[in-house]
Coordinates of C-alpha atoms in Angstrom, one line a residue:
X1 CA 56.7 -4.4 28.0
X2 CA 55.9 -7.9 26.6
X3 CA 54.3 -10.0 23.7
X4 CA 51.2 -9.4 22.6
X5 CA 48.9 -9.3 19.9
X6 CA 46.1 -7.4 19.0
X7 CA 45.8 -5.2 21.8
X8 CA 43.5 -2.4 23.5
X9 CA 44.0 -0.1 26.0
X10 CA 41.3 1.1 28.2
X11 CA 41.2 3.1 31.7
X12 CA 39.3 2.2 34.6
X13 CA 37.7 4.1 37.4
X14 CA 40.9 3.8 39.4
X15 CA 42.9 5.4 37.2
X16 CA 44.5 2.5 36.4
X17 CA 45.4 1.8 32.7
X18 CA 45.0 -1.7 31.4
X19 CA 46.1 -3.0 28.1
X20 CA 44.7 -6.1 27.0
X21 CA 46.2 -8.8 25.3
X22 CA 45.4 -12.1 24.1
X23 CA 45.3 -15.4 25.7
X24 CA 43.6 -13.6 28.8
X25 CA 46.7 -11.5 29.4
X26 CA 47.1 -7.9 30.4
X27 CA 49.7 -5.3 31.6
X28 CA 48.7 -2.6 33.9
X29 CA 49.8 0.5 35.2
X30 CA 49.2 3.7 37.1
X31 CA 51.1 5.9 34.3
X32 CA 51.1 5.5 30.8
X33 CA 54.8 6.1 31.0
X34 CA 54.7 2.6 33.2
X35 CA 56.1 0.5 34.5
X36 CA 53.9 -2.1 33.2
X37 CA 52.5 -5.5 35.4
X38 CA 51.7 -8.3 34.0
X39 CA 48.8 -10.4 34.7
X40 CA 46.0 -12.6 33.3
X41 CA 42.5 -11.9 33.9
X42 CA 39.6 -14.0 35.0
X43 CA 37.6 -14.8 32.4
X44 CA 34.1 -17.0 34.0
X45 CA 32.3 -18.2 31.3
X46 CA 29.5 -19.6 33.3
X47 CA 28.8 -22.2 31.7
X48 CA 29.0 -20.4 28.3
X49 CA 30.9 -20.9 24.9
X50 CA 34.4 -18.9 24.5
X51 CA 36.0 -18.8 22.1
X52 CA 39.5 -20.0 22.6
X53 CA 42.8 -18.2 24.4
X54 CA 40.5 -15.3 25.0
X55 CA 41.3 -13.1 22.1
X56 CA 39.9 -10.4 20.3
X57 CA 38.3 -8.5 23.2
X58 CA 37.2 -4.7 23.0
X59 CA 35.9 -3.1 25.9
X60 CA 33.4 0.0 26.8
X61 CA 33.2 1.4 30.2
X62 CA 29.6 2.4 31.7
X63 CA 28.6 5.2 33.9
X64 CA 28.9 3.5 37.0
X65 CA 32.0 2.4 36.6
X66 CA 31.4 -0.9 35.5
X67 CA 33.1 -2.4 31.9
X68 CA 31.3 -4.1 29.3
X69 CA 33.4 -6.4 26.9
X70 CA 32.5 -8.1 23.9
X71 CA 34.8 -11.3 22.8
X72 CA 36.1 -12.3 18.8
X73 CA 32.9 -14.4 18.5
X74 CA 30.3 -11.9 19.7
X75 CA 29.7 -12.6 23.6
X76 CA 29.2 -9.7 25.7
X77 CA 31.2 -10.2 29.1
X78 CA 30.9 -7.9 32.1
X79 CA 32.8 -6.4 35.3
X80 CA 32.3 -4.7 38.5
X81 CA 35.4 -2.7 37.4
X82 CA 36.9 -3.0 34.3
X83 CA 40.3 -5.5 36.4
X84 CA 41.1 -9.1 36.2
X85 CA 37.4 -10.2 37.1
X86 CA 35.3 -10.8 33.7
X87 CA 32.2 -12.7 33.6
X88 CA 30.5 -13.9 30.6
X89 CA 26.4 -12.9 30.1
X90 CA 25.1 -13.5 26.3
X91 CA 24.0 -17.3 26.0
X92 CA 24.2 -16.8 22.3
X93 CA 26.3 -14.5 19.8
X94 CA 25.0 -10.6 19.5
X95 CA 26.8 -10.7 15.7
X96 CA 23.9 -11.3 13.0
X97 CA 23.1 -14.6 11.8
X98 CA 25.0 -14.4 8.4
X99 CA 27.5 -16.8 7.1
X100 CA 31.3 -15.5 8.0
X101 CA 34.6 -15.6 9.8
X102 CA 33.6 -12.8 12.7
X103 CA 37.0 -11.5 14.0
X104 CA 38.5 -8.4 15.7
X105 CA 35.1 -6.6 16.8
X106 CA 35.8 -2.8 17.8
X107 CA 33.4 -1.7 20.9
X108 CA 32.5 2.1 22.2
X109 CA 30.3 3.9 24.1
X110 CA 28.5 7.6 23.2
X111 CA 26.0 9.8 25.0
X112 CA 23.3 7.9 23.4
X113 CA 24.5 4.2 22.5
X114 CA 26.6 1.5 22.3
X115 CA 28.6 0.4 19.3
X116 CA 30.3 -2.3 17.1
X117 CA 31.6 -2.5 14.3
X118 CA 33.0 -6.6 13.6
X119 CA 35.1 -7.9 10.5
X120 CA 34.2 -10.5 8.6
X121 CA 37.1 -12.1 7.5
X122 CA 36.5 -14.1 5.0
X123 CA 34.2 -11.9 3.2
X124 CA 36.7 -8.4 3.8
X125 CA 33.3 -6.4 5.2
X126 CA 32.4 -5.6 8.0
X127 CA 29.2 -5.2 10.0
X128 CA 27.4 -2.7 11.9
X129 CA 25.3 -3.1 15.4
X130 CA 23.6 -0.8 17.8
X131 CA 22.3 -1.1 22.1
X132 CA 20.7 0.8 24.1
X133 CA 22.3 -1.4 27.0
X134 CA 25.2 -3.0 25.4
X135 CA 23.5 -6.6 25.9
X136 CA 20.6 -6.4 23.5
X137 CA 21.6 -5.2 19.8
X138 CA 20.5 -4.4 16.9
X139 CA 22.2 -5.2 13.1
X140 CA 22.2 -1.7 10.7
X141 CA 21.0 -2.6 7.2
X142 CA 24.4 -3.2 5.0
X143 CA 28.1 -2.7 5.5
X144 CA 30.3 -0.6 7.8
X145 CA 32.8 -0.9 5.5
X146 CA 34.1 -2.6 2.6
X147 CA 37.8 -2.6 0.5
X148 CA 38.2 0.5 -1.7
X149 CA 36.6 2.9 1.6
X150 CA 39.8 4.5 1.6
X151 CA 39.5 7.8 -0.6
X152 CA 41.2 11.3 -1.0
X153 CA 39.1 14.5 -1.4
X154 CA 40.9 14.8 -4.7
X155 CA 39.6 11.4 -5.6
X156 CA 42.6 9.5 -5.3
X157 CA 41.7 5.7 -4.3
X158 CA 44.1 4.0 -1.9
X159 CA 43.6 -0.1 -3.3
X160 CA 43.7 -1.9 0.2
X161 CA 43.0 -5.3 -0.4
X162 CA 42.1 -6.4 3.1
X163 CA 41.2 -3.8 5.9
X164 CA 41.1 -4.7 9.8
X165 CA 41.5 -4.6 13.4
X166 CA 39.6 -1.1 13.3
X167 CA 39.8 1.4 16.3
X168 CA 38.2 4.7 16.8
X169 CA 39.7 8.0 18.2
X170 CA 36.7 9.3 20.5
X171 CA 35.8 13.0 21.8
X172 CA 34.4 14.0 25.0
X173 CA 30.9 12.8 24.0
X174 CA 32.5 9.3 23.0
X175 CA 31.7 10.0 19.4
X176 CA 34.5 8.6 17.1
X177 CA 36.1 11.2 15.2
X178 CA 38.9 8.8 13.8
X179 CA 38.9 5.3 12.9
X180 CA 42.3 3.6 12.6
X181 CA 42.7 0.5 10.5
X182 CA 45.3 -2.4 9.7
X183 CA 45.4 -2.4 5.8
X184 CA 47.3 -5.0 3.4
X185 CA 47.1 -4.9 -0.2
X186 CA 47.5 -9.1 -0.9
X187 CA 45.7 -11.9 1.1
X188 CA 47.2 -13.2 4.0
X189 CA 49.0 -16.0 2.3
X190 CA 50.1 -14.1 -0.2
X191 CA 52.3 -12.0 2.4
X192 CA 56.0 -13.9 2.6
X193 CA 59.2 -12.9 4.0
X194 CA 61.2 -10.2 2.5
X195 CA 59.0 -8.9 0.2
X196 CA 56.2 -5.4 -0.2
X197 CA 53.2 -6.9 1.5
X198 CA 53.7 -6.5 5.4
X199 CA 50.4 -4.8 6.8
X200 CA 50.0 -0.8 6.9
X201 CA 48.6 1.5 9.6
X202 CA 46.4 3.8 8.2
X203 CA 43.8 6.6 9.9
X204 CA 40.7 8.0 8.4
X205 CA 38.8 11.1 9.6
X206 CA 35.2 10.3 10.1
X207 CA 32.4 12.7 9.4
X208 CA 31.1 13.7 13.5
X209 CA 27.6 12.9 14.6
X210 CA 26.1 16.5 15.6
X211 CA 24.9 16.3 18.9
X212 CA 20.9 16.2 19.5
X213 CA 18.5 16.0 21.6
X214 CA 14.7 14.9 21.2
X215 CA 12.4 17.5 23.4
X216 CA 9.2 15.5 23.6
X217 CA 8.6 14.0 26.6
X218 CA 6.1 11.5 26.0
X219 CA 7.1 8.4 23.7
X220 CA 6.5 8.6 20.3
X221 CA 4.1 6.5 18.6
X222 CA 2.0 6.3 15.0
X223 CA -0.6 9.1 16.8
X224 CA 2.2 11.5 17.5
X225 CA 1.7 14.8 15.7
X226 CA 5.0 16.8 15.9
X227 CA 8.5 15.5 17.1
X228 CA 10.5 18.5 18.2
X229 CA 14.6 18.1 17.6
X230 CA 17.1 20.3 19.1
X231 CA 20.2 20.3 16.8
X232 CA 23.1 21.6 19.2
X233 CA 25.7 24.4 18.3
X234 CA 29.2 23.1 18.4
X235 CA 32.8 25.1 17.1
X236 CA 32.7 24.7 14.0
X237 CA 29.5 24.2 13.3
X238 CA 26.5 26.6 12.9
X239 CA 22.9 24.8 13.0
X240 CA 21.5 28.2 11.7
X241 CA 23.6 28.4 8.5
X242 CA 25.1 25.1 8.1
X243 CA 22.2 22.9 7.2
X244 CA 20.4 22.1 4.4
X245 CA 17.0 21.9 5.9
X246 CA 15.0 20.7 3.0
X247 CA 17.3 17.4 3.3
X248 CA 16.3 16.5 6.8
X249 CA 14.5 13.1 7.7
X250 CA 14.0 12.2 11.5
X251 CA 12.5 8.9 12.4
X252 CA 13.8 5.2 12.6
X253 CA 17.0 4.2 11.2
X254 CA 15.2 1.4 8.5
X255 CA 13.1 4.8 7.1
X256 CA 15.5 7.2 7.0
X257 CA 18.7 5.4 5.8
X258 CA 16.1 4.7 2.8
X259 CA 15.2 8.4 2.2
X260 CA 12.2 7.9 4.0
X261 CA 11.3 9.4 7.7
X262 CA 9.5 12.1 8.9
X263 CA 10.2 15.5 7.1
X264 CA 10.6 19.3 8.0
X265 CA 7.9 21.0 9.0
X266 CA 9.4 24.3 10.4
X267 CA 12.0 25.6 12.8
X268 CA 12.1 27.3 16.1
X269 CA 15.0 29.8 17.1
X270 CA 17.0 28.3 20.1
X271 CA 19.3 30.3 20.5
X272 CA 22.6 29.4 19.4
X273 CA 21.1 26.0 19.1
X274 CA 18.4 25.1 15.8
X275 CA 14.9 23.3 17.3
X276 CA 13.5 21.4 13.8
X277 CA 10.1 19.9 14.4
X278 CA 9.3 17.1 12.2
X279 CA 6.0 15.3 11.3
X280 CA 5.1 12.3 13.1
X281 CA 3.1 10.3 11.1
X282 CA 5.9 9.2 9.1
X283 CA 8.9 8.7 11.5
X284 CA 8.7 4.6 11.3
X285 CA 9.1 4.8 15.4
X286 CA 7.7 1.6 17.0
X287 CA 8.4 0.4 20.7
X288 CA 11.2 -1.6 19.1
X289 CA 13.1 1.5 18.5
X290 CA 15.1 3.2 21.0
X291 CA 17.1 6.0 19.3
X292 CA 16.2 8.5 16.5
X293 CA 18.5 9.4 13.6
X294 CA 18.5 12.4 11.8
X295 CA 20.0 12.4 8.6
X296 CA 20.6 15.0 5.8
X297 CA 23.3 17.0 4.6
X298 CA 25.1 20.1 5.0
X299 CA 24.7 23.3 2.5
X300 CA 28.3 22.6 1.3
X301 CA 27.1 19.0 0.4
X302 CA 28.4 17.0 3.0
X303 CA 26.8 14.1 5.2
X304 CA 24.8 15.8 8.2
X305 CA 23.8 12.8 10.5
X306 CA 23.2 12.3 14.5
X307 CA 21.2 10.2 17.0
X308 CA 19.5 11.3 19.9
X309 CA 17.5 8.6 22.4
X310 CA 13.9 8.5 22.7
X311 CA 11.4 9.6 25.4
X312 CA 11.4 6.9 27.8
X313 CA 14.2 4.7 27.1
X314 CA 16.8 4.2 29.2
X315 CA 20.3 3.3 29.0
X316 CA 20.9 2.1 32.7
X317 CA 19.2 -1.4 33.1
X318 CA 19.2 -4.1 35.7
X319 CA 20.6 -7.6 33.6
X320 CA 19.6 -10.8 35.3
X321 CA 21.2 -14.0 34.0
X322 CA 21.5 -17.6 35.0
X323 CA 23.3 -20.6 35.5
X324 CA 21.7 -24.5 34.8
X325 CA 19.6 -25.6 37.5
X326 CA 21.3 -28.1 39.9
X327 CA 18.8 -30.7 40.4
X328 CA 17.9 -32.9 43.6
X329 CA 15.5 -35.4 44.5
X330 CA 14.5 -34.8 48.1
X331 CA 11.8 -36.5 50.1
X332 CA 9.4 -32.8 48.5
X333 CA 10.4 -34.3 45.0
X334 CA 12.9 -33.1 42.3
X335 CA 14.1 -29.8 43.2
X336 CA 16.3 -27.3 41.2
X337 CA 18.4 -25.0 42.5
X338 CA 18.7 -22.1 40.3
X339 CA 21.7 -19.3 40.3
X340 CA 20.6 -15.7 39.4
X341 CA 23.0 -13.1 38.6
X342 CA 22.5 -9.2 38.2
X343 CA 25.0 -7.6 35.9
X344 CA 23.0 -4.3 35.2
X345 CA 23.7 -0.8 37.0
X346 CA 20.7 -0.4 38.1
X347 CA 19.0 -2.6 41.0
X348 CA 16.3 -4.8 39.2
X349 CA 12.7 -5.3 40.5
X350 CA 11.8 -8.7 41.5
X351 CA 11.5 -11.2 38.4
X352 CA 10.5 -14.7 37.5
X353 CA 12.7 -17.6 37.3
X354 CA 11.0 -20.2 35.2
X355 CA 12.6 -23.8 34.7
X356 CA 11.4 -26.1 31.3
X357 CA 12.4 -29.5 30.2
X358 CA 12.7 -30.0 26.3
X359 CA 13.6 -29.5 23.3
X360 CA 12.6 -25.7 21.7
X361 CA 8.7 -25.6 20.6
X362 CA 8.2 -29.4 22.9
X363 CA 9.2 -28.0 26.0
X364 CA 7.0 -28.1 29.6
X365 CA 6.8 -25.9 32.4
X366 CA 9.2 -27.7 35.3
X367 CA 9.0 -24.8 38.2
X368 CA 8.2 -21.6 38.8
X369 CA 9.5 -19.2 41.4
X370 CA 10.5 -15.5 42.3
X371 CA 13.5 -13.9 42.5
X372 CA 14.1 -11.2 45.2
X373 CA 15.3 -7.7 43.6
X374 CA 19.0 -7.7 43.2
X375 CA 21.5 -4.6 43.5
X376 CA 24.3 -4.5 40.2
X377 CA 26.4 -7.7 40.5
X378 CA 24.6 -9.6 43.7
X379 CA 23.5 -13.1 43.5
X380 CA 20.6 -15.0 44.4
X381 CA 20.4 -18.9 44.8
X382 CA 16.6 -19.8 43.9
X383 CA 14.9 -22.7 45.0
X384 CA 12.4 -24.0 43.1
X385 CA 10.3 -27.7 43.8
X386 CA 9.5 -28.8 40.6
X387 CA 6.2 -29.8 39.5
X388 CA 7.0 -33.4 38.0
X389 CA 10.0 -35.9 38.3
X390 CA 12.6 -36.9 35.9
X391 CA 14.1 -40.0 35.6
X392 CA 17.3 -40.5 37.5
X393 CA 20.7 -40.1 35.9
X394 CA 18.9 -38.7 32.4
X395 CA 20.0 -36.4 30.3
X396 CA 17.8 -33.3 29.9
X397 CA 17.6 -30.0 27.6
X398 CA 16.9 -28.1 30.3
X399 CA 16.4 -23.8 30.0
X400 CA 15.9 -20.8 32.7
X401 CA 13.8 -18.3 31.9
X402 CA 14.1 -14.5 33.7
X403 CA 11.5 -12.6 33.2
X404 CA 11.2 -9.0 34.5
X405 CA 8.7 -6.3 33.7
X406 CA 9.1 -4.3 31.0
X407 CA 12.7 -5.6 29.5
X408 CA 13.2 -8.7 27.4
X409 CA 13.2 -12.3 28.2
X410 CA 16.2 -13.8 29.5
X411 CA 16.7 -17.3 28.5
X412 CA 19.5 -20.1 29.1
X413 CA 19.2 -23.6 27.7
X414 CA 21.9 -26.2 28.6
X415 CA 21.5 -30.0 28.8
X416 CA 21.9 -31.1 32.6
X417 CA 22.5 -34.5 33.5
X418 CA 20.6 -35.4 36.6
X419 CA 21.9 -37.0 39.6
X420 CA 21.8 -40.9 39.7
X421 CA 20.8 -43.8 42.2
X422 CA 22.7 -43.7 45.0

């Protein structure tokens, strides 16, 4: 079919199945049996750092049939359809702030999140984030995994020495059942021609998240009393007669990963489903949160885990972002001329663009002006007179701020280099 490296297959609402390559390549066809077209896709930065050749991307599709795409060194890209056409959204990195060699990040959707799981390469762990709408995450506590994760039931220890380029096997709910990994068992340098070390392909089973549902309606906060869980029947699995119910702890993912949470207080018969309602006053729940986990085990002893999304949040959200201002002085002043982007599903409300001058913590208030709502991928080109000049031909630190009612703070900062004398 043709060179590649590191590669990912994906489906888009077509029907179409893309593979991705590196260097911004891909091959596509309408069969997985082929034939196969080349091509290279489209990546738009926007002004934004990438990472060079392109490489390293894993992709998640979204409900409307949009794609969301996250690159080696932690930018989250987006598309109107999953093709050629890629535009880049995150003004910084989504990885946490730690000291590492970030490579070969592994992206997916479920019912109730996004996901991803990046390698550090120099350290040989990995790390583990959450979003509710795959542009805002969140860092778990701790390592996905580390060498020495590979482990028969009869105790027998598999002695990886390096393990990457991770990839899940998924079910109908998008929860990974199987994660796939390249494994070596010397360091990369260590590996030479003719000899023991070439790289392995190995799979692991993965324990399944059971499938639950939170039945309040009302967001939970420190005065809520009771927080009622529906644990749902699957094959296989018996909610009734499977669980260790003295184990359970509901809450946020910092209290119950700790042994904390809220605990048992009784059960309900749901049919073949189990409804547990928990305590609230311990569940660690703030407005920061926006899934619950449960977490306990089963009565044979196993790990007993799932997530279920809170009252009130919601996974489809409108995602405004900007380019630098282009600056003018006109006979009104210095102008800016500010372009607005949605890349949400979901048509956003009419928000405020916001233009500073400065470095962070020293900066002043340039313009202000609204922009009108926007449907999932339109533009908007905002005109904004600013409020003082700046001298011609300087360079400025200049940042956009989007601000929309009741999601987060969009913010750009570039340095712009203002038109001279003509």
């Amino acid at each position: 079919m043709g060179s590649g490296h590191n590669p990912e297959l994906y489906r888009i609402k077509t029907g179409e199945y893309m593979i991705y390559s590196t260097h911004g390549r891909f091959y596509s066809s309408k069969s997985l049996d082929g034939l196969w077209k080349a091509g290279t896709y489209n990546f738009d930065k926007r002004q934004r750092y990438a990472f060079k050749n392109y490489v390293n991307f894993s992709f998640a599709p979204r409900s409307d049939g949009s794609f969301l795409a996250v690159s080696r060194r932690g930018y989250i890209w987006a598309s109107k359809n999953g093709g050629e056409d890629w535009s880049e959204v995150s003004s910084e990195s989504v990885y946490p702030k730690v000291a590492g060699i970030f490579e070969d990040p592994v992206m997916w959707k479920d019912d109730v999140q996004y996901h991803i799981i990046v390698n550090d390469w120099k350290g040989r762990i990995a790390y583990y984030l959450r979003s509710l709408d795959g542009f805002h995450w969140k860092t778990e506590p701790g390592e996905a995994y580390v060498p020495g994760l590979a482990r028969y039931e009869d105790g027998t220890s598999s002695d990886w020495y390096k393990f990457e380029r991770i990839r899940m096997l998924q079910d109908q709910y998008g929860r990974p059942t199987q994660a796939h990994f390249a494994v070596i068992d010397s360091d990369k340098h260590s590996d030479l021609p003719n000899d023991q070390h070439n790289s392995k392909h190995i799979c692991i089973p993965l324990t399944v998240a059971r499938l639950i549902e939170v039945l309040d309606a009302d967001p939970i906060t420190e005065k809520t009393d009771e927080i009622r869980v529906k644990i749902n029947a699957e094959k296989g699995f018996d909610p009734h007669t499977d669980i260790d119910l003295d184990s359970l702890r509901f809450g946020a993912s910092e209290e119950v990963n700790y042994g904390r949470g809220s605990k048992l207080i009784t059960t309900e018969d749901g049919g073949e489903d189990l409804i547990v309602i928990f305590g609230g006053e311990d569940s660690g729940i703030t407005a920061d949160n926006f899934a619950g986990k449960l977490l306990g085990k089963t009565r044979a002893g196993k790990l007993l885990f799932g997530w279920a999304r809170l009252p009130g949040k919601h996974s489809k959200v409108p995602l405004l972002s900007s380019l630098s201002p282009v600056f003018e002085f006109t006979g009104a002043g210095l102008e800016a001329y500010v372009e607005v982007q949605n890349f949400g599903e979901v048509v956003s409300k009419r928000s405020t663009v916001k233009v500073l001058v400065g470095n962070e913590g020293e900066s002043r208030l340039l313009a202000t002006r609204y922009v009108r709502a926007l449907k999932p991928f339109e533009k908007s080109m905002v005109r904004l007179v600013c409020d003082e000049s700046l001298r011609r031909g300087s360079k400025q630190n200049v940042t956009v701020l989007l601000e929309s009612e009741g999601l987060p703070t969009e913010s750009f900062t570039r340095q712009v280099t203002l038109p001279g004398n003509e």
